[in-house]
Amino acid sequence: MNTSMAVGSRQELQGLTQKFTDGTERGLTLFTIQLTCDYCSGNCLFLWEVVNPIEVNSGAHYETVNLTRVYPEPNPKVRHISSDAPPSVREVFKEAALAEVSGAYRLAGVGYRSVVERIAKEKGAVGNSLYSKITSLGEQGVPGNIVDAFHEARVVGNDSVHDGLAYSREEIADIAELIGEAIFVLYVQPAERARMAAARAARRLAANASS
């Protein structure tokens, strides 16, 4: 597949230079580059920051300092959680995170509420409603700040599914981060400590065997 390139604009970056090991300095230039796919005619727009060549001519070589795609915008990174979390929790969290990154914030709110439901079930929470199940986690020794975070996720999910309330990107991101922190405390830390304990036990065993 071939692409066609067109230089849209050229701008000298006044006051910005690149210093070389021999002590010389050269100015920088910013080009706007448009790439067009010859097959689908789709366009990409880049900002290309380069070091000015010693001589500017048709055969001049420009050394790249930075190349940034500005259109289409790069896809944002989908959130993920540690493999120490149970598969059922990871599966639902991934679905919620995909909704979030797609801008479907109502759906993401419902999804993150579902993550809390999965965690509550996995932890053996009791009760006839999600509210009572989350509250019972506190009675089992789950820290109060995690219980509060789960209730917050529950409320956001309820608002999204029952009232159609659309929370902002930042508000949904905060819910995702609260749940991520809870998963770290409930699953990742215990797993890490178990691995360290196993490593110490193996080291002691090896030391005793060699003595």
PDB file of C-alpha atoms in Angstrom:
ATOM      1  CA  MET A   1       0.000   0.000   0.000  1.00  0.00           C
ATOM      2  CA  ASN A   2       1.451   3.386  -1.031  1.00  0.00           C
ATOM      3  CA  THR A   3       1.082   6.836   0.463  1.00  0.00           C
ATOM      4  CA  SER A   4       1.562  10.321  -0.923  1.00  0.00           C
ATOM      5  CA  MET A   5       3.238  13.030   1.153  1.00  0.00           C
ATOM      6  CA  ALA A   6       2.660  16.761   1.007  1.00  0.00           C
ATOM      7  CA  VAL A   7       4.343  19.483   3.052  1.00  0.00           C
ATOM      8  CA  GLY A   8       1.613  21.817   4.264  1.00  0.00           C
ATOM      9  CA  SER A   9       3.670  24.522   5.966  1.00  0.00           C
ATOM     10  CA  ARG A  10       7.158  25.348   7.173  1.00  0.00           C
ATOM     11  CA  GLN A  11       7.928  27.387  10.284  1.00  0.00           C
ATOM     12  CA  GLU A  12      11.297  28.359  11.707  1.00  0.00           C
ATOM     13  CA  LEU A  13      11.367  27.804  15.482  1.00  0.00           C
ATOM     14  CA  GLN A  14      12.976  31.010  16.620  1.00  0.00           C
ATOM     15  CA  GLY A  15      15.324  30.713  19.587  1.00  0.00           C
ATOM     16  CA  LEU A  16      15.364  26.881  19.564  1.00  0.00           C
ATOM     17  CA  THR A  17      18.553  25.113  18.567  1.00  0.00           C
ATOM     18  CA  GLN A  18      20.138  21.666  18.638  1.00  0.00           C
ATOM     19  CA  LYS A  19      23.676  21.498  20.054  1.00  0.00           C
ATOM     20  CA  PHE A  20      26.102  18.897  18.683  1.00  0.00           C
ATOM     21  CA  THR A  21      29.111  17.228  20.277  1.00  0.00           C
ATOM     22  CA  ASP A  22      31.512  19.318  18.212  1.00  0.00           C
ATOM     23  CA  GLY A  23      30.076  22.457  19.815  1.00  0.00           C
ATOM     24  CA  THR A  24      28.135  23.651  16.803  1.00  0.00           C
ATOM     25  CA  GLU A  25      24.482  24.601  16.999  1.00  0.00           C
ATOM     26  CA  ARG A  26      21.772  24.544  14.360  1.00  0.00           C
ATOM     27  CA  GLY A  27      18.275  25.924  14.390  1.00  0.00           C
ATOM     28  CA  LEU A  28      15.071  23.905  14.333  1.00  0.00           C
ATOM     29  CA  THR A  29      12.230  23.972  11.831  1.00  0.00           C
ATOM     30  CA  LEU A  30       8.663  22.672  12.199  1.00  0.00           C
ATOM     31  CA  PHE A  31       7.002  21.173   9.136  1.00  0.00           C
ATOM     32  CA  THR A  32       3.349  20.218   8.745  1.00  0.00           C
ATOM     33  CA  ILE A  33       3.232  16.911   6.856  1.00  0.00           C
ATOM     34  CA  GLN A  34       0.121  15.363   5.307  1.00  0.00           C
ATOM     35  CA  LEU A  35       0.168  11.690   4.337  1.00  0.00           C
ATOM     36  CA  THR A  36      -2.583  10.410   2.051  1.00  0.00           C
ATOM     37  CA  CYS A  37      -3.271   6.717   1.527  1.00  0.00           C
ATOM     38  CA  ASP A  38      -3.410   5.989  -2.218  1.00  0.00           C
ATOM     39  CA  TYR A  39      -5.845   3.129  -1.562  1.00  0.00           C
ATOM     40  CA  CYS A  40      -8.515   4.617   0.728  1.00  0.00           C
ATOM     41  CA  SER A  41      -7.647   8.346   0.335  1.00  0.00           C
ATOM     42  CA  GLY A  42      -7.534   8.691   4.130  1.00  0.00           C
ATOM     43  CA  ASN A  43      -5.331  11.454   5.524  1.00  0.00           C
ATOM     44  CA  CYS A  44      -2.970  11.690   8.475  1.00  0.00           C
ATOM     45  CA  LEU A  45      -1.454  14.965   9.665  1.00  0.00           C
ATOM     46  CA  PHE A  46       1.922  15.141  11.429  1.00  0.00           C
ATOM     47  CA  LEU A  47       4.061  17.859  12.980  1.00  0.00           C
ATOM     48  CA  TRP A  48       7.663  17.157  12.051  1.00  0.00           C
ATOM     49  CA  GLU A  49      10.330  18.957  14.093  1.00  0.00           C
ATOM     50  CA  VAL A  50      13.760  18.797  12.473  1.00  0.00           C
ATOM     51  CA  VAL A  51      17.299  20.127  12.755  1.00  0.00           C
ATOM     52  CA  ASN A  52      18.098  22.525   9.943  1.00  0.00           C
ATOM     53  CA  PRO A  53      20.665  21.154   7.474  1.00  0.00           C
ATOM     54  CA  ILE A  54      23.930  23.002   7.017  1.00  0.00           C
ATOM     55  CA  GLU A  55      22.818  23.897   3.506  1.00  0.00           C
ATOM     56  CA  VAL A  56      19.157  24.069   2.497  1.00  0.00           C
ATOM     57  CA  ASN A  57      18.684  22.626  -0.980  1.00  0.00           C
ATOM     58  CA  SER A  58      16.615  19.976  -2.747  1.00  0.00           C
ATOM     59  CA  GLY A  59      18.899  17.186  -1.531  1.00  0.00           C
ATOM     60  CA  ALA A  60      19.246  18.407   2.053  1.00  0.00           C
ATOM     61  CA  HIS A  61      18.942  15.888   4.877  1.00  0.00           C
ATOM     62  CA  TYR A  62      16.797  16.854   7.848  1.00  0.00           C
ATOM     63  CA  GLU A  63      17.477  15.132  11.163  1.00  0.00           C
ATOM     64  CA  THR A  64      14.250  14.358  13.034  1.00  0.00           C
ATOM     65  CA  VAL A  65      13.880  15.718  16.566  1.00  0.00           C
ATOM     66  CA  ASN A  66      10.225  14.862  17.076  1.00  0.00           C
ATOM     67  CA  LEU A  67       7.364  13.497  14.976  1.00  0.00           C
ATOM     68  CA  THR A  68       3.848  13.903  16.375  1.00  0.00           C
ATOM     69  CA  ARG A  69       0.601  12.725  14.835  1.00  0.00           C
ATOM     70  CA  VAL A  70      -2.121  15.298  15.349  1.00  0.00           C
ATOM     71  CA  TYR A  71      -4.848  13.849  13.094  1.00  0.00           C
ATOM     72  CA  PRO A  72      -6.472  11.499  13.547  1.00  0.00           C
ATOM     73  CA  GLU A  73      -5.838  11.684  17.273  1.00  0.00           C
ATOM     74  CA  PRO A  74      -3.969   8.644  18.626  1.00  0.00           C
ATOM     75  CA  ASN A  75      -6.256   6.123  20.264  1.00  0.00           C
ATOM     76  CA  PRO A  76      -6.200   6.552  24.048  1.00  0.00           C
ATOM     77  CA  LYS A  77      -4.847   3.644  26.038  1.00  0.00           C
ATOM     78  CA  VAL A  78      -7.402   1.232  27.459  1.00  0.00           C
ATOM     79  CA  ARG A  79      -7.133   0.690  31.204  1.00  0.00           C
ATOM     80  CA  HIS A  80      -6.170  -2.727  32.446  1.00  0.00           C
ATOM     81  CA  ILE A  81      -5.794  -4.409  35.812  1.00  0.00           C
ATOM     82  CA  SER A  82      -3.330  -6.951  37.115  1.00  0.00           C
ATOM     83  CA  SER A  83      -3.631 -10.623  36.294  1.00  0.00           C
ATOM     84  CA  ASP A  84      -3.696 -11.152  40.066  1.00  0.00           C
ATOM     85  CA  ALA A  85      -7.374 -10.162  39.957  1.00  0.00           C
ATOM     86  CA  PRO A  86      -9.839 -13.001  39.247  1.00  0.00           C
ATOM     87  CA  PRO A  87     -10.628 -13.590  35.544  1.00  0.00           C
ATOM     88  CA  SER A  88     -14.297 -12.652  35.997  1.00  0.00           C
ATOM     89  CA  VAL A  89     -13.289  -9.296  37.494  1.00  0.00           C
ATOM     90  CA  ARG A  90     -10.740  -8.638  34.740  1.00  0.00           C
ATOM     91  CA  GLU A  91     -13.257  -9.469  32.019  1.00  0.00           C
ATOM     92  CA  VAL A  92     -15.903  -7.030  33.240  1.00  0.00           C
ATOM     93  CA  PHE A  93     -13.305  -4.325  33.987  1.00  0.00           C
ATOM     94  CA  LYS A  94     -11.986  -4.614  30.405  1.00  0.00           C
ATOM     95  CA  GLU A  95     -15.488  -4.162  28.985  1.00  0.00           C
ATOM     96  CA  ALA A  96     -16.067  -1.082  31.165  1.00  0.00           C
ATOM     97  CA  ALA A  97     -12.675   0.336  30.210  1.00  0.00           C
ATOM     98  CA  LEU A  98     -13.424  -0.137  26.496  1.00  0.00           C
ATOM     99  CA  ALA A  99     -16.686   1.748  26.936  1.00  0.00           C
ATOM    100  CA  GLU A 100     -14.845   4.528  28.761  1.00  0.00           C
ATOM    101  CA  VAL A 101     -12.151   4.933  26.122  1.00  0.00           C
ATOM    102  CA  SER A 102     -14.844   4.986  23.419  1.00  0.00           C
ATOM    103  CA  GLY A 103     -16.579   7.902  25.130  1.00  0.00           C
ATOM    104  CA  ALA A 104     -19.633   5.810  26.124  1.00  0.00           C
ATOM    105  CA  TYR A 105     -19.615   7.142  29.674  1.00  0.00           C
ATOM    106  CA  ARG A 106     -23.085   5.931  30.675  1.00  0.00           C
ATOM    107  CA  LEU A 107     -22.148   2.440  29.604  1.00  0.00           C
ATOM    108  CA  ALA A 108     -18.814   2.744  31.392  1.00  0.00           C
ATOM    109  CA  GLY A 109     -20.597   3.809  34.585  1.00  0.00           C
ATOM    110  CA  VAL A 110     -22.791   0.716  34.418  1.00  0.00           C
ATOM    111  CA  GLY A 111     -19.746  -1.421  33.626  1.00  0.00           C
ATOM    112  CA  TYR A 112     -17.706  -0.229  36.592  1.00  0.00           C
ATOM    113  CA  ARG A 113     -20.708  -0.877  38.833  1.00  0.00           C
ATOM    114  CA  SER A 114     -20.699  -4.439  37.460  1.00  0.00           C
ATOM    115  CA  VAL A 115     -17.025  -4.750  38.413  1.00  0.00           C
ATOM    116  CA  VAL A 116     -17.975  -3.970  42.007  1.00  0.00           C
ATOM    117  CA  GLU A 117     -20.707  -6.618  41.827  1.00  0.00           C
ATOM    118  CA  ARG A 118     -18.181  -9.202  40.645  1.00  0.00           C
ATOM    119  CA  ILE A 119     -15.743  -8.324  43.405  1.00  0.00           C
ATOM    120  CA  ALA A 120     -18.470  -8.504  46.030  1.00  0.00           C
ATOM    121  CA  LYS A 121     -19.521 -11.934  44.770  1.00  0.00           C
ATOM    122  CA  GLU A 122     -15.933 -13.175  44.599  1.00  0.00           C
ATOM    123  CA  LYS A 123     -15.306 -11.996  48.173  1.00  0.00           C
ATOM    124  CA  GLY A 124     -18.397 -13.789  49.477  1.00  0.00           C
ATOM    125  CA  ALA A 125     -20.391 -10.653  50.301  1.00  0.00           C
ATOM    126  CA  VAL A 126     -23.901 -11.272  51.639  1.00  0.00           C
ATOM    127  CA  GLY A 127     -27.128  -9.344  51.168  1.00  0.00           C
ATOM    128  CA  ASN A 128     -30.121  -8.929  48.890  1.00  0.00           C
ATOM    129  CA  SER A 129     -28.875  -5.771  47.172  1.00  0.00           C
ATOM    130  CA  LEU A 130     -25.548  -4.416  46.002  1.00  0.00           C
ATOM    131  CA  TYR A 131     -25.760  -1.821  48.756  1.00  0.00           C
ATOM    132  CA  SER A 132     -25.995  -4.476  51.458  1.00  0.00           C
ATOM    133  CA  LYS A 133     -23.315  -6.614  49.820  1.00  0.00           C
ATOM    134  CA  ILE A 134     -20.859  -3.698  49.726  1.00  0.00           C
ATOM    135  CA  THR A 135     -21.670  -2.861  53.338  1.00  0.00           C
ATOM    136  CA  SER A 136     -21.042  -6.483  54.341  1.00  0.00           C
ATOM    137  CA  LEU A 137     -17.532  -6.244  52.864  1.00  0.00           C
ATOM    138  CA  GLY A 138     -16.763  -3.660  55.528  1.00  0.00           C
ATOM    139  CA  GLU A 139     -17.963  -6.088  58.168  1.00  0.00           C
ATOM    140  CA  GLN A 140     -15.530  -8.644  56.726  1.00  0.00           C
ATOM    141  CA  GLY A 141     -12.608  -6.275  57.246  1.00  0.00           C
ATOM    142  CA  VAL A 142     -12.382  -4.517  53.877  1.00  0.00           C
ATOM    143  CA  PRO A 143     -11.012  -0.998  54.552  1.00  0.00           C
ATOM    144  CA  GLY A 144     -13.578   1.779  54.841  1.00  0.00           C
ATOM    145  CA  ASN A 145     -12.161   3.821  51.967  1.00  0.00           C
ATOM    146  CA  ILE A 146     -12.644   0.864  49.623  1.00  0.00           C
ATOM    147  CA  VAL A 147     -16.216   0.350  50.834  1.00  0.00           C
ATOM    148  CA  ASP A 148     -16.874   4.049  50.194  1.00  0.00           C
ATOM    149  CA  ALA A 149     -15.351   3.790  46.700  1.00  0.00           C
ATOM    150  CA  PHE A 150     -17.558   0.805  45.883  1.00  0.00           C
ATOM    151  CA  HIS A 151     -20.651   2.685  47.044  1.00  0.00           C
ATOM    152  CA  GLU A 152     -19.643   5.628  44.853  1.00  0.00           C
ATOM    153  CA  ALA A 153     -19.315   3.307  41.850  1.00  0.00           C
ATOM    154  CA  ARG A 154     -22.682   1.774  42.706  1.00  0.00           C
ATOM    155  CA  VAL A 155     -24.391   5.176  42.746  1.00  0.00           C
ATOM    156  CA  VAL A 156     -22.801   6.260  39.463  1.00  0.00           C
ATOM    157  CA  GLY A 157     -23.880   3.006  37.829  1.00  0.00           C
ATOM    158  CA  ASN A 158     -27.416   3.374  39.144  1.00  0.00           C
ATOM    159  CA  ASP A 159     -27.620   6.947  37.875  1.00  0.00           C
ATOM    160  CA  SER A 160     -26.363   5.865  34.475  1.00  0.00           C
ATOM    161  CA  VAL A 161     -28.702   2.931  33.960  1.00  0.00           C
ATOM    162  CA  HIS A 162     -31.863   4.140  35.705  1.00  0.00           C
ATOM    163  CA  ASP A 163     -31.801   7.899  35.167  1.00  0.00           C
ATOM    164  CA  GLY A 164     -29.669   8.134  32.035  1.00  0.00           C
ATOM    165  CA  LEU A 165     -27.377  10.587  33.808  1.00  0.00           C
ATOM    166  CA  ALA A 166     -24.237  11.270  31.782  1.00  0.00           C
ATOM    167  CA  TYR A 167     -21.165  11.831  33.919  1.00  0.00           C
ATOM    168  CA  SER A 168     -18.116  13.576  32.499  1.00  0.00           C
ATOM    169  CA  ARG A 169     -14.976  11.868  31.260  1.00  0.00           C
ATOM    170  CA  GLU A 170     -13.101  12.987  34.370  1.00  0.00           C
ATOM    171  CA  GLU A 171     -15.810  11.736  36.717  1.00  0.00           C
ATOM    172  CA  ILE A 172     -15.896   8.285  35.132  1.00  0.00           C
ATOM    173  CA  ALA A 173     -12.094   8.186  35.102  1.00  0.00           C
ATOM    174  CA  ASP A 174     -12.111   8.863  38.834  1.00  0.00           C
ATOM    175  CA  ILE A 175     -14.457   5.909  39.403  1.00  0.00           C
ATOM    176  CA  ALA A 176     -12.178   3.685  37.327  1.00  0.00           C
ATOM    177  CA  GLU A 177      -9.152   4.780  39.336  1.00  0.00           C
ATOM    178  CA  LEU A 178     -10.945   4.174  42.639  1.00  0.00           C
ATOM    179  CA  ILE A 179     -11.793   0.649  41.555  1.00  0.00           C
ATOM    180  CA  GLY A 180      -8.248   0.101  40.302  1.00  0.00           C
ATOM    181  CA  GLU A 181      -6.855   1.141  43.688  1.00  0.00           C
ATOM    182  CA  ALA A 182      -9.292  -1.205  45.438  1.00  0.00           C
ATOM    183  CA  ILE A 183      -8.224  -4.097  43.204  1.00  0.00           C
ATOM    184  CA  PHE A 184      -4.604  -3.389  44.048  1.00  0.00           C
ATOM    185  CA  VAL A 185      -5.312  -3.587  47.797  1.00  0.00           C
ATOM    186  CA  LEU A 186      -7.643  -6.592  47.627  1.00  0.00           C
ATOM    187  CA  TYR A 187      -5.785  -8.737  45.095  1.00  0.00           C
ATOM    188  CA  VAL A 188      -2.406  -7.440  43.968  1.00  0.00           C
ATOM    189  CA  GLN A 189      -0.795  -6.699  47.336  1.00  0.00           C
ATOM    190  CA  PRO A 190      -1.740 -10.081  48.863  1.00  0.00           C
ATOM    191  CA  ALA A 191      -0.481 -11.884  45.746  1.00  0.00           C
ATOM    192  CA  GLU A 192       2.803  -9.954  45.767  1.00  0.00           C
ATOM    193  CA  ARG A 193       3.347 -10.724  49.444  1.00  0.00           C
ATOM    194  CA  ALA A 194       2.570 -14.398  48.859  1.00  0.00           C
ATOM    195  CA  ARG A 195       5.144 -14.508  46.049  1.00  0.00           C
ATOM    196  CA  MET A 196       7.756 -12.854  48.254  1.00  0.00           C
ATOM    197  CA  ALA A 197       7.040 -15.293  51.087  1.00  0.00           C
ATOM    198  CA  ALA A 198       7.375 -18.216  48.655  1.00  0.00           C
ATOM    199  CA  ALA A 199      10.659 -16.805  47.337  1.00  0.00           C
ATOM    200  CA  ARG A 200      12.054 -16.478  50.876  1.00  0.00           C
ATOM    201  CA  ALA A 201      10.967 -20.016  51.723  1.00  0.00           C
ATOM    202  CA  ALA A 202      12.638 -21.353  48.571  1.00  0.00           C
ATOM    203  CA  ARG A 203      15.832 -19.459  49.402  1.00  0.00           C
ATOM    204  CA  ARG A 204      15.901 -20.886  52.930  1.00  0.00           C
ATOM    205  CA  LEU A 205      15.278 -24.382  51.579  1.00  0.00           C
ATOM    206  CA  ALA A 206      18.092 -24.053  49.048  1.00  0.00           C
ATOM    207  CA  ALA A 207      20.461 -22.696  51.733  1.00  0.00           C
ATOM    208  CA  ASN A 208      19.662 -25.579  54.093  1.00  0.00           C
ATOM    209  CA  ALA A 209      20.116 -28.127  51.326  1.00  0.00           C
ATOM    210  CA  SER A 210      23.577 -26.807  50.468  1.00  0.00           C
ATOM    211  CA  SER A 211      24.823 -26.605  54.067  1.00  0.00           C
TER     212      SER A 211
END
